[in-house]
PDB file of C-alpha atoms in Angstrom:
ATOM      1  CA  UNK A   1     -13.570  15.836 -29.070  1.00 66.00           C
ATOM      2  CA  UNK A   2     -16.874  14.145 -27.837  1.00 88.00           C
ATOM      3  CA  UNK A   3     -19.269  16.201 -25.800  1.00 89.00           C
ATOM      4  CA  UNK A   4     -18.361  14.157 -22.201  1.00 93.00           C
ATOM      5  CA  UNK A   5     -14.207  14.421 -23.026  1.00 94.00           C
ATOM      6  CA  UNK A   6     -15.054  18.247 -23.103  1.00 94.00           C
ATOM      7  CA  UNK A   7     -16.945  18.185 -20.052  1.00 94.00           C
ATOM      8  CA  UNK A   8     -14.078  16.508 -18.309  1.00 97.00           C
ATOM      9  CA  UNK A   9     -11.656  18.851 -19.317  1.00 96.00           C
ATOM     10  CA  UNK A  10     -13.849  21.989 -18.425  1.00 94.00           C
ATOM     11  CA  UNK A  11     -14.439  20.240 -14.838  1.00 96.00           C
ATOM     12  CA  UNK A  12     -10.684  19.426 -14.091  1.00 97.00           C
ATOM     13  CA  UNK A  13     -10.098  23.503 -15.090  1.00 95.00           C
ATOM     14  CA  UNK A  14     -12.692  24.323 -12.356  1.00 95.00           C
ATOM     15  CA  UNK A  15     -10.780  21.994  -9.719  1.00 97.00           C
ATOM     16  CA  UNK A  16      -7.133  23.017 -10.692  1.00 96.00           C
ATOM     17  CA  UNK A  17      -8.397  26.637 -10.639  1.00 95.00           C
ATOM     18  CA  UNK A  18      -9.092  26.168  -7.299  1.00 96.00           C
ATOM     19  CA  UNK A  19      -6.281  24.347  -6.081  1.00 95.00           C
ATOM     20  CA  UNK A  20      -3.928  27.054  -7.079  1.00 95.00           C
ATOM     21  CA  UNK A  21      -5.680  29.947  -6.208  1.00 95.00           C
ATOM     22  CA  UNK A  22      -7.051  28.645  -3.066  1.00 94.00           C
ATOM     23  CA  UNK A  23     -10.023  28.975  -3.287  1.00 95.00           C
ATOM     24  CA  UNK A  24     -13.390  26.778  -2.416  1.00 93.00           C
ATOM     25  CA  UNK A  25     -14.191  25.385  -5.183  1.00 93.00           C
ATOM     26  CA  UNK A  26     -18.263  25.206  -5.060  1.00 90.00           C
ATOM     27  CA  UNK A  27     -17.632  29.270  -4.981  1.00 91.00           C
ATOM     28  CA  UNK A  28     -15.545  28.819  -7.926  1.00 92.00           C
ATOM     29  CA  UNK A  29     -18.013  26.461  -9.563  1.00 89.00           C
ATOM     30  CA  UNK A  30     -20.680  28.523  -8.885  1.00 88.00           C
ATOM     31  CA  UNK A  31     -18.892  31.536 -10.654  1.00 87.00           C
ATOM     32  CA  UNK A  32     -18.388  29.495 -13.576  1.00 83.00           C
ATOM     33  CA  UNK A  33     -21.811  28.668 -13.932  1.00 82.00           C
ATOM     34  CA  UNK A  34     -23.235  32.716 -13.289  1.00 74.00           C
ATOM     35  CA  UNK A  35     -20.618  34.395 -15.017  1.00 68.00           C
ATOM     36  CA  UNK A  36     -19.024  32.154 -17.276  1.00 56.00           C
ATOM     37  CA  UNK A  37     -16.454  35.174 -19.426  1.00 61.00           C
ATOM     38  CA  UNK A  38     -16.427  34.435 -22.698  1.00 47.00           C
ATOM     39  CA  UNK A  39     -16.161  30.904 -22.737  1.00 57.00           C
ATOM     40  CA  UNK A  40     -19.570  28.525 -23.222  1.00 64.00           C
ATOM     41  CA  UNK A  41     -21.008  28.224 -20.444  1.00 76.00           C
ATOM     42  CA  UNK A  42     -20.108  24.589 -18.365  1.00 86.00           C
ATOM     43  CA  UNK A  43     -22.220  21.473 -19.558  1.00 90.00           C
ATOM     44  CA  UNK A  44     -24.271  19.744 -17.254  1.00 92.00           C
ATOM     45  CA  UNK A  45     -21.898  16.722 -16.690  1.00 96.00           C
ATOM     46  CA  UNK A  46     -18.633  19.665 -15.745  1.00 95.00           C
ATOM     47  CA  UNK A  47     -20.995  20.913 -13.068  1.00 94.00           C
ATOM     48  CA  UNK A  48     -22.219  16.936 -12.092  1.00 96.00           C
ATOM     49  CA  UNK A  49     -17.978  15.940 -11.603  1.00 97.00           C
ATOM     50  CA  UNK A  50     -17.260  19.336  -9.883  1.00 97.00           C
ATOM     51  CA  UNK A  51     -20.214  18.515  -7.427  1.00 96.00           C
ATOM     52  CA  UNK A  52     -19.346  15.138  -7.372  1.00 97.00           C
ATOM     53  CA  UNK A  53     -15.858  14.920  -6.451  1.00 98.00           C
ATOM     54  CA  UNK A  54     -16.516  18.244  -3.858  1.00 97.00           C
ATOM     55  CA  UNK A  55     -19.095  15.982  -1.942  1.00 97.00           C
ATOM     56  CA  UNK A  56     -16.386  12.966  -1.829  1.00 97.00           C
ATOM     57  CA  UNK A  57     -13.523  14.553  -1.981  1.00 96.00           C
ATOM     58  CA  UNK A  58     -12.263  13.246   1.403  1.00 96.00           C
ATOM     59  CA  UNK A  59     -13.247   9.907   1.177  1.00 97.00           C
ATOM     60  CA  UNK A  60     -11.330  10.175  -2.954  1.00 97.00           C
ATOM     61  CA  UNK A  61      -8.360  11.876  -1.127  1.00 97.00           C
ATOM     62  CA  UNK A  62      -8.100   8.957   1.527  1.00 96.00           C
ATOM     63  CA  UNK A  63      -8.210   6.010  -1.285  1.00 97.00           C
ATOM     64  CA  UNK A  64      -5.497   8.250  -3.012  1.00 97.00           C
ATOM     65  CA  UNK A  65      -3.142   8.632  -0.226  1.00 96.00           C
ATOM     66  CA  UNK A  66      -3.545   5.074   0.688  1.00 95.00           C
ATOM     67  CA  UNK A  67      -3.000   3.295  -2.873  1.00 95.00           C
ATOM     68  CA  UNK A  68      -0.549   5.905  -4.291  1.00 94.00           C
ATOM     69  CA  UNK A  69       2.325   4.306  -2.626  1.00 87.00           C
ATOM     70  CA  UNK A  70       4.933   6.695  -2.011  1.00 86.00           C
ATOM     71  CA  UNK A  71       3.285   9.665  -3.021  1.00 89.00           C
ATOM     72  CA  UNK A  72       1.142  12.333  -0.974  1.00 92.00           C
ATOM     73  CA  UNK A  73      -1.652  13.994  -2.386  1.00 94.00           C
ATOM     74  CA  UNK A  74      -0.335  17.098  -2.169  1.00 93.00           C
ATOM     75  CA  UNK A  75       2.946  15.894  -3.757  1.00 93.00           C
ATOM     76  CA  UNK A  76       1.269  15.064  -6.707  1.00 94.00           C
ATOM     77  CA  UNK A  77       0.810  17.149  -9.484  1.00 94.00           C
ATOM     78  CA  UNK A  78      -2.123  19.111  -9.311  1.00 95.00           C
ATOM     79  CA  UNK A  79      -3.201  18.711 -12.460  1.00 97.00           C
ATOM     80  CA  UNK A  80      -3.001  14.312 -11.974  1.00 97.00           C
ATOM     81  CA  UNK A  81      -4.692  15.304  -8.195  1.00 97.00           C
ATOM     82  CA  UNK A  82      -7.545  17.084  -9.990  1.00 97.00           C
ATOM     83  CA  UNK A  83      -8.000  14.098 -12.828  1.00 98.00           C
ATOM     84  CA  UNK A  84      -7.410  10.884 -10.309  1.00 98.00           C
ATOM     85  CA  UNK A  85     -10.759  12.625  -8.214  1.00 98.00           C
ATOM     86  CA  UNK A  86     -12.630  12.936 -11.202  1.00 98.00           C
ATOM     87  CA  UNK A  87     -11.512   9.182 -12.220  1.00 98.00           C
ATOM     88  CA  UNK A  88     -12.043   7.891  -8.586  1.00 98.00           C
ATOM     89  CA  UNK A  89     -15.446   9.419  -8.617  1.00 98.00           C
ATOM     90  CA  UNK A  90     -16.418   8.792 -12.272  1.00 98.00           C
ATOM     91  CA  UNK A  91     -15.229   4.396 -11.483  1.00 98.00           C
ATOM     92  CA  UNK A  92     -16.929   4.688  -7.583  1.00 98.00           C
ATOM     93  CA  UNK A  93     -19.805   6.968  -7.941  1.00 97.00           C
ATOM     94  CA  UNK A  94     -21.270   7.265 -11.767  1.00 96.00           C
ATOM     95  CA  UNK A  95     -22.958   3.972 -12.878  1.00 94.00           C
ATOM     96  CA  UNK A  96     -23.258   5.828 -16.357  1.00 95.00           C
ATOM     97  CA  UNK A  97     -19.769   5.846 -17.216  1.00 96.00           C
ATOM     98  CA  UNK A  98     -17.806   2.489 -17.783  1.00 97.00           C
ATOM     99  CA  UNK A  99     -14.720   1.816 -15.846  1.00 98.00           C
ATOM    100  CA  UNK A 100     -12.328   1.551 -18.356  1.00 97.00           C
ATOM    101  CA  UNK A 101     -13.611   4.357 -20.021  1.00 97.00           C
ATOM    102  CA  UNK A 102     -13.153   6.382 -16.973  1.00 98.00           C
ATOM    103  CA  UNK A 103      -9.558   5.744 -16.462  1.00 98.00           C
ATOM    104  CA  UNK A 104      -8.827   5.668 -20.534  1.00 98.00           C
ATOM    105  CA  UNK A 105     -10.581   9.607 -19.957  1.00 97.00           C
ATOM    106  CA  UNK A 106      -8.263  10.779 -17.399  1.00 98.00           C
ATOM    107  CA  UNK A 107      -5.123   9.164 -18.816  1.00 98.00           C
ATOM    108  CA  UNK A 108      -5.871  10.999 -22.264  1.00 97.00           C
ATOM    109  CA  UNK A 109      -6.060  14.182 -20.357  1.00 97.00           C
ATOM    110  CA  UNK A 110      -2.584  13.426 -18.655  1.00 97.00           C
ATOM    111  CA  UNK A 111      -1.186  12.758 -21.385  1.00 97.00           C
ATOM    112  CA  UNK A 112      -1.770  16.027 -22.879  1.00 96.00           C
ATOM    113  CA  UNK A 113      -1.821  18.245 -19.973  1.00 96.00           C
ATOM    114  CA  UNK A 114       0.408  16.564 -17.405  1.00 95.00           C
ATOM    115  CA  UNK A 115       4.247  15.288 -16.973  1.00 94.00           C
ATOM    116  CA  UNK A 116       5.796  12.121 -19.045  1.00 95.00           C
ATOM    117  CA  UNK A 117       5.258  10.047 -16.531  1.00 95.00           C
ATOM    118  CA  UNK A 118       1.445  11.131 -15.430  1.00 96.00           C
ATOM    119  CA  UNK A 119      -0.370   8.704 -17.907  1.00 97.00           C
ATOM    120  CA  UNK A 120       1.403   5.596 -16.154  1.00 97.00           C
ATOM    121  CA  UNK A 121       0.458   7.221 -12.723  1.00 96.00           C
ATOM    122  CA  UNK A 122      -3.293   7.607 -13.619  1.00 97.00           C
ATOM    123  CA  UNK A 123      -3.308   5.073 -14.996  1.00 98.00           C
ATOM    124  CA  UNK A 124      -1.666   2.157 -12.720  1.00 97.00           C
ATOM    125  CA  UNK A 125      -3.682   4.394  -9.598  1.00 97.00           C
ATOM    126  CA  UNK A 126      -7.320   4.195 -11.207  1.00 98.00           C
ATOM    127  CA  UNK A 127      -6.419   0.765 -11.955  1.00 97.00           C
ATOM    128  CA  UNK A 128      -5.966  -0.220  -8.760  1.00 97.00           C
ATOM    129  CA  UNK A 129      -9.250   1.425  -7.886  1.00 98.00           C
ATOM    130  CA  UNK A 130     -10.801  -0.206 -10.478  1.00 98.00           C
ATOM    131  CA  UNK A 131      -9.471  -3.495  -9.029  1.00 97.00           C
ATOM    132  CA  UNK A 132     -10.407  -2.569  -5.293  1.00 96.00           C
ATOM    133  CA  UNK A 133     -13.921  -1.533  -6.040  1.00 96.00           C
ATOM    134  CA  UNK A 134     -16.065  -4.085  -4.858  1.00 94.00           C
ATOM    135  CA  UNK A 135     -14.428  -3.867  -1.537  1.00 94.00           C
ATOM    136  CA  UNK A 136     -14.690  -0.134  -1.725  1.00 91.00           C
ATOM    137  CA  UNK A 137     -18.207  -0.242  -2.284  1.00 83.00           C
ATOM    138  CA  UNK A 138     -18.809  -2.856  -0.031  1.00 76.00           C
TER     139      UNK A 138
END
């Protein structure tokens, strides 16, 4: 598994910890990154998506809601909630990372973590962010 798969996997555990347990999850983070048990501690790029889809989370949530006709965010399952912010941030806010290797990222890790029918959902709702971006960023 390449070093930036693993560092999406370890930063979705961080945000679907803390949509369960309900709790903040820059506390959480920062627990992670202090007292991190005995797994490694978090790369760099865990900490820069945690950070990153905490500082536009609302603004993720509200392109969400809007384009994931039919479905809530809090409907969805939290494990496809936790990877469509890190793929909405990754495509609007990380230059670094390409597009389609963004929403190839998260649909890998729905595949294996989430429902059946999760990959097509990440997948066909990053799309259409992909799509929409110029106007989002506009």
């Amino acid at each position: 598994m390449a070093a930036r798969t693993k560092a999406r996997k370890r930063a979705l555990d961080v945000l679907f910890e803390a949509d369960q347990r309900g709790v903040d999850p820059v506390s959480l983070l920062a627990q992670r990154i202090t007292e991190p048990g005995t797994e490694a501690a978090l790369p760099q790029y865990s900490v820069d998506l945690v950070e990153g889809v905490i500082a536009e989370q609302r603004r993720i949530d509200e392109l969400l809601a809007t384009h994931a006709h039919g479905w809530t965010i809090d409907r969805m399952p939290a494990v496809d909630r936790a990877l469509l912010r890190i793929g909405t941030w990754e495509i609007l806010y990380n230059d670094d990372v390409p597009d389609a290797v963004a929403v190839d990222e998260a649909v890998e890790l729905a595949r294996s973590l989430s429902t059946d029918e999760s990959p097509n959902f990440v997948n066909g709702l990053l799309g259409r962010i992909v799509d929409l971006k110029p106007t989002l960023l506009a």
